[in-house]
Short mmCIF file of C-alpha atoms in Angstrom, two decimals:
data_model
loop_
_atom_site.label_atom_id
_atom_site.label_comp_id
_atom_site.label_asym_id
_atom_site.label_seq_id
_atom_site.Cartn_x
_atom_site.Cartn_y
_atom_site.Cartn_z
CA MET A 21 0.19 -0.04 -0.01
CA ALA A 22 0.79 3.68 -0.28
CA ALA A 23 2.04 4.01 3.27
CA GLN A 24 4.99 1.28 2.59
CA SER A 25 6.76 3.41 -0.08
CA ILE A 26 7.60 6.30 2.50
CA ASN A 27 11.18 5.94 3.24
CA THR A 28 12.33 5.40 6.88
CA GLU A 29 14.29 8.83 7.48
CA ASN A 30 11.20 10.89 6.21
CA LEU A 31 8.74 8.70 8.31
CA ALA A 32 11.06 9.02 11.53
CA ARG A 33 11.36 12.70 11.04
CA GLU A 34 7.75 13.40 10.29
CA VAL A 35 7.24 11.34 13.87
CA LEU A 36 9.42 13.43 15.60
CA ALA A 37 7.84 16.62 13.92
CA GLY A 38 4.22 15.54 15.70
CA ASN A 39 2.73 14.32 12.07
CA ARG A 40 -0.23 12.30 13.31
CA ARG A 41 -0.40 10.64 9.96
CA ALA A 42 3.12 9.61 9.96
CA LEU A 43 3.11 8.07 13.47
CA ALA A 44 -0.13 5.84 12.48
CA ARG A 45 1.92 4.53 9.85
CA ALA A 46 5.01 4.23 12.10
CA LEU A 47 3.36 2.18 14.35
CA THR A 48 1.95 -0.08 11.54
CA ARG A 49 5.59 -0.76 10.59
CA ALA A 50 6.56 -1.31 14.18
CA GLU A 51 3.59 -3.48 15.07
CA ASN A 52 4.00 -5.66 11.80
CA ASN A 53 7.94 -6.07 12.83
CA ASN A 54 8.76 -6.30 9.05
CA ASN A 55 11.69 -5.29 7.11
CA GLU A 56 11.09 -1.76 7.26
CA GLY A 57 10.21 -1.82 10.80
CA GLY A 58 13.74 -2.22 11.97
CA PRO A 59 15.24 0.69 10.55
CA LEU A 60 12.48 2.72 11.49
CA LEU A 61 12.62 1.82 15.30
CA ALA A 62 16.81 2.22 15.02
CA ALA A 63 16.02 5.96 13.89
CA LEU A 64 13.39 6.67 16.87
CA TYR A 65 15.24 4.74 19.51
CA PRO A 66 17.44 7.61 20.50
CA HIS A 67 14.37 10.00 20.96
CA THR A 68 12.79 7.50 23.78
CA GLY A 69 12.92 7.62 27.56
CA ASN A 70 11.03 10.70 28.35
CA ALA A 71 7.46 9.15 28.50
CA HIS A 72 5.87 7.59 31.94
CA ILE A 73 4.58 4.45 30.78
CA ILE A 74 1.32 3.27 32.83
CA GLY A 75 0.25 -0.16 32.43
CA ILE A 76 -3.48 -0.79 33.51
CA THR A 77 -4.63 -4.26 33.69
CA GLY A 78 -7.19 -6.52 35.48
CA PRO A 79 -9.93 -9.24 34.34
CA PRO A 80 -12.16 -8.56 31.46
CA GLY A 81 -14.98 -6.28 31.90
CA SER A 82 -13.31 -4.79 35.20
CA GLY A 83 -13.62 -1.50 33.57
CA LYS A 84 -10.09 -0.91 32.04
CA SER A 85 -10.84 0.87 29.19
CA ALA A 86 -13.31 3.32 30.97
CA LEU A 87 -10.41 3.95 33.64
CA VAL A 88 -8.05 4.86 30.68
CA SER A 89 -10.35 7.18 29.63
CA ALA A 90 -11.23 8.75 32.58
CA LEU A 91 -7.41 8.94 33.68
CA THR A 92 -6.61 10.38 30.41
CA MET A 93 -9.09 13.38 30.81
CA GLN A 94 -7.34 14.04 34.21
CA LEU A 95 -4.04 13.92 32.41
CA ARG A 96 -5.45 16.24 29.83
CA ALA A 97 -6.53 18.72 32.27
CA ALA A 98 -3.04 18.92 33.50
CA GLN A 99 -1.94 19.93 29.90
CA GLU A 100 -0.19 16.49 29.53
CA THR A 101 -0.15 14.75 26.29
CA VAL A 102 -1.25 11.11 26.19
CA ALA A 103 -0.86 8.13 24.15
CA ILE A 104 -2.81 4.69 24.70
CA VAL A 105 -2.11 1.58 23.57
CA ALA A 106 -5.02 -0.72 23.98
CA VAL A 107 -4.51 -4.61 23.46
CA ASP A 108 -7.11 -7.06 23.01
CA PRO A 109 -6.93 -10.59 22.20
CA THR A 110 -6.18 -12.45 18.58
CA SER A 111 -8.89 -15.58 17.88
CA PRO A 112 -6.20 -18.40 18.28
CA PHE A 113 -8.58 -20.41 15.62
CA THR A 114 -8.67 -17.58 13.27
CA GLY A 115 -5.90 -15.03 13.63
CA GLY A 116 -8.59 -12.23 13.55
CA ALA A 117 -9.60 -9.86 16.42
CA ILE A 118 -12.42 -7.66 17.67
CA MET A 119 -10.96 -4.61 19.49
CA GLY A 120 -13.42 -2.50 21.04
CA ASP A 121 -11.45 -0.64 23.74
CA ARG A 122 -12.39 2.72 21.50
CA ILE A 123 -15.86 2.36 22.54
CA ARG A 124 -15.17 3.18 26.26
CA MET A 125 -12.65 6.15 24.82
CA ARG A 126 -15.28 8.47 22.84
CA ASP A 127 -15.06 11.36 25.23
CA LEU A 128 -11.04 11.76 24.11
CA ALA A 129 -12.19 12.11 20.47
CA GLY A 130 -11.13 15.50 18.76
CA ASP A 131 -8.26 15.87 21.51
CA ALA A 132 -5.16 16.57 19.40
CA GLY A 133 -3.01 15.71 22.68
CA VAL A 134 -4.43 12.14 22.75
CA PHE A 135 -3.38 9.35 20.50
CA ILE A 136 -5.61 6.18 20.57
CA ARG A 137 -4.07 2.76 19.02
CA SER A 138 -5.53 -0.38 18.93
CA MET A 139 -3.56 -3.82 18.70
CA ALA A 140 -4.34 -7.22 18.80
CA THR A 141 -1.95 -10.00 20.64
CA ARG A 142 -1.18 -11.83 17.33
CA GLY A 143 -0.56 -15.05 19.13
CA LEU A 144 1.49 -13.91 22.46
CA LEU A 145 -0.28 -15.16 25.68
CA GLY A 146 1.35 -12.80 28.31
CA GLY A 147 -1.42 -10.20 28.02
CA LEU A 148 0.30 -8.01 25.64
CA ALA A 149 1.49 -8.17 21.72
CA ARG A 150 4.94 -9.47 20.76
CA THR A 151 5.54 -5.59 19.69
CA THR A 152 3.75 -3.70 22.24
CA ALA A 153 6.96 -2.45 23.61
CA ASP A 154 7.82 -1.35 20.39
CA LEU A 155 4.65 0.72 19.66
CA VAL A 156 5.26 2.29 23.02
CA ASP A 157 8.85 3.34 22.16
CA VAL A 158 7.44 5.16 18.85
CA LEU A 159 5.02 6.88 20.97
CA ASP A 160 7.43 7.63 23.53
CA ALA A 161 9.68 8.95 20.83
CA ALA A 162 6.82 10.95 19.20
CA GLY A 163 6.80 12.99 22.65
CA PHE A 164 3.76 11.94 24.66
CA ASP A 165 4.17 12.74 28.15
CA ARG A 166 2.53 9.60 29.24
CA VAL A 167 2.06 6.44 27.47
CA LEU A 168 -0.94 4.24 28.82
CA ILE A 169 -0.84 0.50 27.89
CA GLU A 170 -4.23 -1.35 28.42
CA THR A 171 -3.65 -5.07 28.23
CA VAL A 172 -6.00 -7.62 27.32
CA GLY A 173 -8.46 -8.89 30.06
CA ALA A 174 -5.92 -10.25 32.44
CA GLY A 175 -6.47 -12.72 34.92
CA GLN A 176 -3.42 -15.02 36.80
CA SER A 177 -0.99 -15.50 34.29
CA GLU A 178 -0.86 -12.33 32.08
CA VAL A 179 2.30 -10.42 33.88
CA ASP A 180 4.16 -9.20 30.90
CA ILE A 181 2.88 -5.68 31.73
CA ALA A 182 5.10 -5.38 34.58
CA ALA A 183 8.16 -5.78 32.33
CA ALA A 184 6.76 -3.09 29.97
CA ALA A 185 5.49 -0.38 32.05
CA HIS A 186 7.04 2.02 35.04
CA THR A 187 3.83 1.98 37.06
CA THR A 188 1.66 -0.98 36.71
CA VAL A 189 -2.30 -0.50 37.82
CA VAL A 190 -3.99 -3.47 38.68
CA VAL A 191 -7.89 -3.16 38.29
CA GLU A 192 -10.20 -5.41 40.42
CA ILE A 193 -14.03 -5.51 40.53
CA PRO A 194 -16.29 -6.82 43.49
CA GLY A 195 -17.62 -10.29 43.25
CA LEU A 196 -14.61 -12.10 41.51
CA GLY A 197 -13.95 -14.50 44.29
CA ASP A 198 -13.07 -15.13 47.91
CA ASP A 199 -9.93 -13.82 49.82
CA VAL A 200 -7.84 -17.06 48.64
CA GLN A 201 -8.16 -15.81 45.39
CA ALA A 202 -6.37 -12.85 46.31
CA ILE A 203 -3.50 -14.42 47.83
CA LYS A 204 -2.91 -16.58 44.73
CA ALA A 205 -0.04 -15.82 42.44
CA GLY A 206 -0.79 -13.80 39.74
CA ILE A 207 -1.68 -10.38 38.49
CA LEU A 208 -2.22 -8.91 41.99
CA GLU A 209 1.59 -9.45 42.58
CA ILE A 210 2.93 -7.53 39.76
CA ALA A 211 0.65 -4.46 41.29
CA ASP A 212 2.21 -0.86 42.19
CA LEU A 213 -1.29 0.46 42.65
CA LEU A 214 -4.33 -1.48 43.20
CA VAL A 215 -7.62 -0.22 42.26
CA LEU A 216 -11.32 -1.43 43.08
CA ASN A 217 -13.22 0.01 40.30
CA LYS A 218 -16.93 -0.27 40.36
CA ALA A 219 -16.57 0.58 44.09
CA ASP A 220 -20.44 1.54 43.92
CA HIS A 221 -21.26 -1.98 43.85
CA PRO A 222 -23.28 -3.40 46.78
CA ASN A 223 -20.21 -6.30 47.32
CA SER A 224 -17.64 -3.96 47.19
CA GLY A 225 -17.16 -3.90 51.09
CA ALA A 226 -15.93 -7.35 51.06
CA ALA A 227 -13.85 -7.04 48.13
CA LEU A 228 -11.75 -4.05 49.71
CA GLN A 229 -11.40 -6.22 52.67
CA ALA A 230 -10.23 -9.16 50.95
CA LEU A 231 -7.71 -6.90 49.07
CA ARG A 232 -6.60 -5.17 51.92
CA THR A 233 -6.28 -8.37 53.72
CA MET A 234 -3.79 -9.59 50.78
CA LEU A 235 -1.87 -6.56 50.81
CA SER A 236 -1.16 -6.69 54.53
CA LEU A 237 -0.07 -10.53 53.90
CA GLY A 238 2.57 -9.27 51.68
CA SER A 239 6.18 -8.85 52.56
CA THR A 240 7.92 -6.45 50.23
CA GLU A 241 11.49 -5.29 50.85
CA ASP A 242 10.44 -2.12 48.37
CA ALA A 243 9.90 0.85 50.28
CA TRP A 244 7.06 1.68 48.33
CA GLU A 245 3.68 0.96 49.93
CA ILE A 246 1.08 -0.51 47.43
CA PRO A 247 -1.87 1.69 47.96
CA LEU A 248 -5.56 0.44 47.60
CA LEU A 249 -7.72 2.81 45.93
CA LYS A 250 -11.57 3.00 45.23
CA THR A 251 -12.81 4.14 41.84
CA VAL A 252 -16.06 4.29 39.75
CA ALA A 253 -14.41 4.89 36.50
CA ILE A 254 -17.64 5.57 34.40
CA ASP A 255 -18.46 9.04 36.33
CA GLY A 256 -14.72 9.69 37.10
CA GLN A 257 -15.12 9.12 41.07
CA GLY A 258 -11.85 8.61 42.80
CA VAL A 259 -9.98 8.85 39.45
CA ASP A 260 -7.75 12.12 40.67
CA ALA A 261 -6.64 10.26 43.66
CA LEU A 262 -5.42 7.67 41.45
CA LEU A 263 -3.72 9.98 39.09
CA SER A 264 -1.89 11.58 42.32
CA LYS A 265 -0.88 8.30 43.67
CA ILE A 266 0.30 7.50 40.04
CA ASN A 267 2.35 10.36 39.98
CA GLU A 268 3.74 9.58 43.55
CA HIS A 269 5.10 6.43 42.12
CA GLN A 270 6.81 8.32 39.55
CA ARG A 271 8.41 10.27 41.80
CA TYR A 272 9.08 7.19 43.94
CA LEU A 273 10.64 5.41 41.04
CA ARG A 274 12.97 8.53 40.15
CA ASN A 275 14.01 9.22 43.75
CA SER A 276 14.62 5.54 44.86
CA GLY A 277 16.78 4.42 41.65
CA MET A 278 14.02 2.08 41.07
CA LEU A 279 13.56 3.59 37.47
CA LEU A 280 16.84 2.40 36.02
CA GLN A 281 16.23 -1.08 37.67
CA ARG A 282 12.84 -1.26 36.00
CA ARG A 283 14.59 0.03 32.82
CA GLN A 284 17.17 -3.01 33.10
CA LEU A 285 14.28 -5.51 33.70
CA HIS A 286 12.60 -3.81 30.63
CA VAL A 287 15.68 -4.11 28.21
CA ARG A 288 16.16 -7.56 29.51
CA ALA A 289 12.86 -8.89 28.67
CA ASN A 290 12.61 -7.11 25.58
CA LEU A 291 15.70 -8.57 24.10
CA GLU A 292 14.85 -11.97 25.74
CA LEU A 293 11.62 -12.30 23.69
CA ARG A 294 13.07 -10.91 20.67
CA LEU A 295 15.99 -13.42 21.07
CA ARG A 296 13.55 -16.46 21.25
CA THR A 297 11.51 -15.26 18.50
CA SER A 298 14.60 -14.80 16.01
CA LEU A 299 16.19 -17.51 17.09
CA LEU A 300 13.38 -20.00 16.89
CA ALA A 301 12.12 -18.41 13.48
CA GLU A 302 15.91 -18.79 12.02
CA TYR A 303 15.94 -22.45 12.95
CA LEU A 304 12.37 -23.24 11.52
CA GLN A 305 13.12 -21.39 8.19
CA GLY A 306 16.66 -21.95 7.68
CA PRO A 307 18.40 -25.14 6.48
CA THR A 308 17.89 -26.61 10.11
CA ALA A 309 13.90 -26.80 9.34
CA HIS A 310 14.39 -30.75 8.13
CA GLN A 311 15.97 -31.55 11.31
CA PHE A 312 13.32 -30.09 13.39
CA GLU A 313 10.68 -32.17 11.12
CA GLU A 314 12.90 -35.69 11.42
CA ILE A 315 12.72 -34.94 15.45
CA VAL A 316 9.00 -34.48 15.25
CA ALA A 317 8.61 -37.79 13.32
CA ALA A 318 10.73 -39.29 15.70
CA VAL A 319 8.74 -38.43 18.79
CA ILE A 320 5.69 -39.31 17.40
CA ALA A 321 6.90 -42.54 16.49
CA ARG A 322 8.30 -43.01 20.21
CA GLU A 323 11.56 -43.63 19.01
CA ILE A 324 12.93 -40.80 21.33
CA ASP A 325 11.20 -38.58 24.04
CA PRO A 326 10.68 -34.81 23.78
CA ALA A 327 13.31 -33.76 26.21
CA THR A 328 16.28 -36.19 24.77
CA ALA A 329 14.80 -34.79 21.15
CA ILE A 330 15.43 -31.11 22.36
CA ALA A 331 18.87 -32.17 24.11
CA THR A 332 20.26 -33.68 21.06
CA LEU A 333 19.02 -30.87 18.77
CA LEU A 334 20.89 -28.29 20.67
CA ASP A 335 24.15 -30.57 20.74
CA SER A 336 24.11 -30.43 17.30
CA GLN A 337 23.81 -26.55 17.24
CA GLY A 338 26.53 -26.64 19.07
CA PHE A 339 24.86 -25.52 22.12
CA ASN A 340 27.07 -27.16 24.47
CA ARG A 341 25.55 -27.49 27.98
CA GLU A 342 27.92 -29.38 29.84
CA MET B 15 2.37 -7.77 3.11
CA GLU B 16 -0.13 -10.49 2.47
CA ASN B 17 0.36 -12.48 5.80
CA GLN B 18 -0.25 -9.20 7.89
CA PRO B 19 -4.26 -9.42 9.01
CA ILE B 20 -6.28 -6.60 7.04
CA ARG B 21 -7.24 -3.94 9.65
CA VAL B 22 -10.90 -2.54 9.38
CA LEU B 23 -12.70 -0.12 11.26
CA ILE B 24 -16.42 -0.83 11.52
CA ALA B 25 -18.10 2.37 12.71
CA LYS B 26 -21.49 3.64 13.21
CA PRO B 27 -21.70 7.11 12.51
CA GLY B 28 -25.06 9.19 13.23
CA LEU B 29 -27.72 8.59 15.67
CA ASP B 30 -29.25 5.17 14.89
CA GLY B 31 -28.68 2.69 17.73
CA HIS B 32 -29.33 -0.47 15.61
CA ASP B 33 -25.69 -2.10 15.64
CA ARG B 34 -26.47 -5.69 15.55
CA GLY B 35 -25.51 -5.82 11.55
CA ALA B 36 -22.35 -3.93 12.63
CA LYS B 37 -21.38 -6.26 15.28
CA ILE B 38 -22.60 -9.44 12.93
CA LEU B 39 -20.21 -8.12 10.57
CA ALA B 40 -17.19 -7.30 12.84
CA ARG B 41 -17.77 -10.94 13.99
CA ALA B 42 -17.54 -12.31 10.64
CA LEU B 43 -14.56 -10.37 9.60
CA ARG B 44 -12.86 -11.56 12.86
CA ASP B 45 -13.73 -15.00 11.74
CA ALA B 46 -12.08 -14.35 8.43
CA GLY B 47 -9.04 -13.52 10.03
CA MET B 48 -9.24 -9.65 9.91
CA GLU B 49 -8.54 -7.23 13.07
CA VAL B 50 -11.50 -5.43 13.58
CA ILE B 51 -11.55 -1.95 15.32
CA TYR B 52 -15.37 -1.41 16.49
CA THR B 53 -15.92 2.23 17.62
CA GLY B 54 -19.61 1.94 19.05
CA LEU B 55 -22.32 3.93 18.25
CA ARG B 56 -23.21 7.52 17.56
CA GLN B 57 -19.89 8.60 15.98
CA THR B 58 -19.62 11.91 14.27
CA PRO B 59 -17.74 12.13 10.77
CA GLU B 60 -14.60 13.62 12.62
CA MET B 61 -14.64 10.78 15.15
CA VAL B 62 -14.50 8.05 12.35
CA ALA B 63 -11.73 9.66 10.13
CA GLU B 64 -10.01 10.19 13.48
CA ALA B 65 -10.01 6.62 14.38
CA ALA B 66 -9.28 5.47 10.85
CA LEU B 67 -6.07 7.69 11.02
CA GLN B 68 -4.78 6.59 14.47
CA GLU B 69 -5.86 2.91 13.90
CA ASP B 70 -4.27 3.13 10.28
CA VAL B 71 -6.54 0.95 8.88
CA ASP B 72 -6.77 -0.60 5.40
CA VAL B 73 -11.02 -0.32 5.43
CA VAL B 74 -13.34 1.29 6.79
CA GLY B 75 -16.93 0.00 7.25
CA LEU B 76 -19.95 2.14 7.89
CA SER B 77 -23.02 1.17 8.87
CA ILE B 78 -25.96 3.63 8.68
CA LEU B 79 -29.57 2.91 9.16
CA SER B 80 -31.06 6.33 9.80
CA GLY B 81 -31.47 7.41 6.26
CA ALA B 82 -28.68 10.32 6.92
CA HIS B 83 -26.08 8.65 4.69
CA ARG B 84 -26.29 11.37 2.30
CA ALA B 85 -25.19 14.00 4.71
CA LEU B 86 -22.77 11.72 6.41
CA VAL B 87 -20.98 9.76 3.76
CA PRO B 88 -19.66 12.58 1.82
CA ARG B 89 -18.85 14.56 4.87
CA ILE B 90 -16.49 11.32 5.99
CA MET B 91 -15.08 11.04 2.53
CA GLU B 92 -14.14 14.38 2.57
CA LEU B 93 -12.38 14.13 6.03
CA LEU B 94 -10.42 11.06 5.08
CA ARG B 95 -9.50 12.87 2.05
CA GLN B 96 -8.02 16.00 4.04
CA ASN B 97 -6.49 13.51 6.21
CA ASP B 98 -4.25 12.01 3.73
CA LEU B 99 -6.32 8.84 4.13
CA SER B 100 -7.89 8.45 0.46
CA ASP B 101 -6.13 5.18 0.02
CA VAL B 102 -8.26 3.64 2.90
CA LYS B 103 -11.22 1.65 1.21
CA VAL B 104 -14.43 2.69 2.42
CA PHE B 105 -17.69 0.42 2.67
CA LEU B 106 -21.46 1.18 3.39
CA GLY B 107 -23.85 -1.00 4.78
CA GLY B 108 -27.54 -0.54 6.00
CA ILE B 109 -30.62 1.00 4.66
CA VAL B 110 -29.79 2.68 1.41
CA PRO B 111 -32.39 3.53 -0.92
CA ASP B 112 -31.57 2.00 -4.69
CA GLY B 113 -31.68 5.51 -5.82
CA ASP B 114 -29.14 6.75 -3.59
CA VAL B 115 -26.27 3.96 -4.27
CA ALA B 116 -24.90 5.68 -7.42
CA ASP B 117 -24.36 8.74 -5.48
CA MET B 118 -22.52 7.15 -2.62
CA LEU B 119 -20.28 5.27 -5.19
CA ALA B 120 -19.44 8.67 -6.87
CA ALA B 121 -19.01 9.93 -3.37
CA GLY B 122 -15.99 7.38 -3.30
CA VAL B 123 -17.54 4.23 -1.49
CA GLN B 124 -16.20 0.73 -2.75
CA ALA B 125 -19.56 -0.80 -2.65
CA VAL B 126 -22.55 -0.57 -0.43
CA PHE B 127 -24.49 -3.48 1.33
CA GLY B 128 -27.85 -3.77 1.74
CA PRO B 129 -30.32 -6.02 3.81
CA GLY B 130 -29.28 -9.69 2.75
CA THR B 131 -25.73 -9.49 1.72
CA SER B 132 -24.22 -12.45 2.75
CA THR B 133 -20.96 -12.00 4.88
CA VAL B 134 -19.00 -14.12 2.60
CA ALA B 135 -19.58 -11.59 -0.20
CA ILE B 136 -18.74 -8.73 1.98
CA ILE B 137 -15.39 -10.43 3.04
CA GLU B 138 -14.66 -11.27 -0.59
CA SER B 139 -15.23 -7.69 -1.52
CA VAL B 140 -13.02 -6.42 1.63
CA ARG B 141 -10.15 -8.50 0.44
CA THR B 142 -10.35 -7.95 -3.22
CA ALA B 143 -10.34 -4.22 -2.33
CA VAL B 144 -7.22 -4.44 -0.20
CA TYR B 145 -5.24 -7.11 -2.49
CA PRO B 146 -6.61 -6.66 -5.73
CA SER B 147 -3.68 -8.51 -7.61
CA GLU B 148 -5.29 -11.91 -5.80
CA ALA B 149 -8.66 -11.31 -6.81
#
């Protein structure tokens, strides 16, 4: 398409100059991670590092989109520019997706200080897409003060957001389970801030109590005390308090040196994911592809077990693990 | 490019609240492997154009059952042009009198899908519009 013919330097320049059409195209290239995506990200990467990246995660229907919208309104009132990356799941059966996060963000329409982009997970299971961090980099380079990442509806294992955001907000709602649910492993563990949304619900007292207990049981060496906040996102209740806590967390990260620590975590997670993806693709497409097929056949025939098969394979590739 | 999913914006401009058709179509396009962004109800032409720009979609599907297509569609086409989005393919579905179809096509709409159009036909039209060489 026409968008693909624009050269990388011009596109990067336009993105940095604040051209929204160019930004949208750049995001597509970053998302598709094709041959043109790499040089573009390389050109933009030196301009990253200024945005505060905020992750919003929580179960489906917990009000993440409404909360993102309400938070953005507050940020705009404070003259800050906001980019939103809203992630929704890709169907594992057809590869298609329906992304409906914009529905709850209609109040943000027509504001040049806001940019909303929807993305589908395209097969990744951790709550984000493989290239979400790249889209965040593009938006960061484009000069937005804050980048909000809304994960897919998340539950007990979608914790990738912690390796992509500076500040992670976990949204819970009343009626999701008992206090044992609250102390299980999962997304509650990654919260920098914990929000009970739909706090006008009759059951919110019990939910609040369960979350408070969960927090009190936790032992953290961190000096940051995880706040528990109540919101009603659809009418904005409690959102100002949430934003001031988010800002407090941002200051804490800067002053405590945790910001650098998180950056190390982010870079490491990003590079590991890339390495895993590239190595696998390289292996499955390269001259080694037939070797993999042979191994698959051997395991199917029960001539060899899966663990030994992979050990043999790694040995043959020069990965000596002794 | 062919292995990237086609990105489609399904929008309901105007004031009618009948979004069953839009949702059925969103679902059908999803099942055809496309990435569908659904805007929700009561979008202004400005909101549709802005969403198309931010999402960098290949296709915009408009669902209008209010009879306001003669006002809304030319305005949306104009806004898309102003935003350098002339390459985006626009389809129109809903209640459009036969006598208006020629005007809608003249305004730049790829095709008009009335009641009873099969989702298979719509999927095919979308694919052909985005990848004409494969038709």
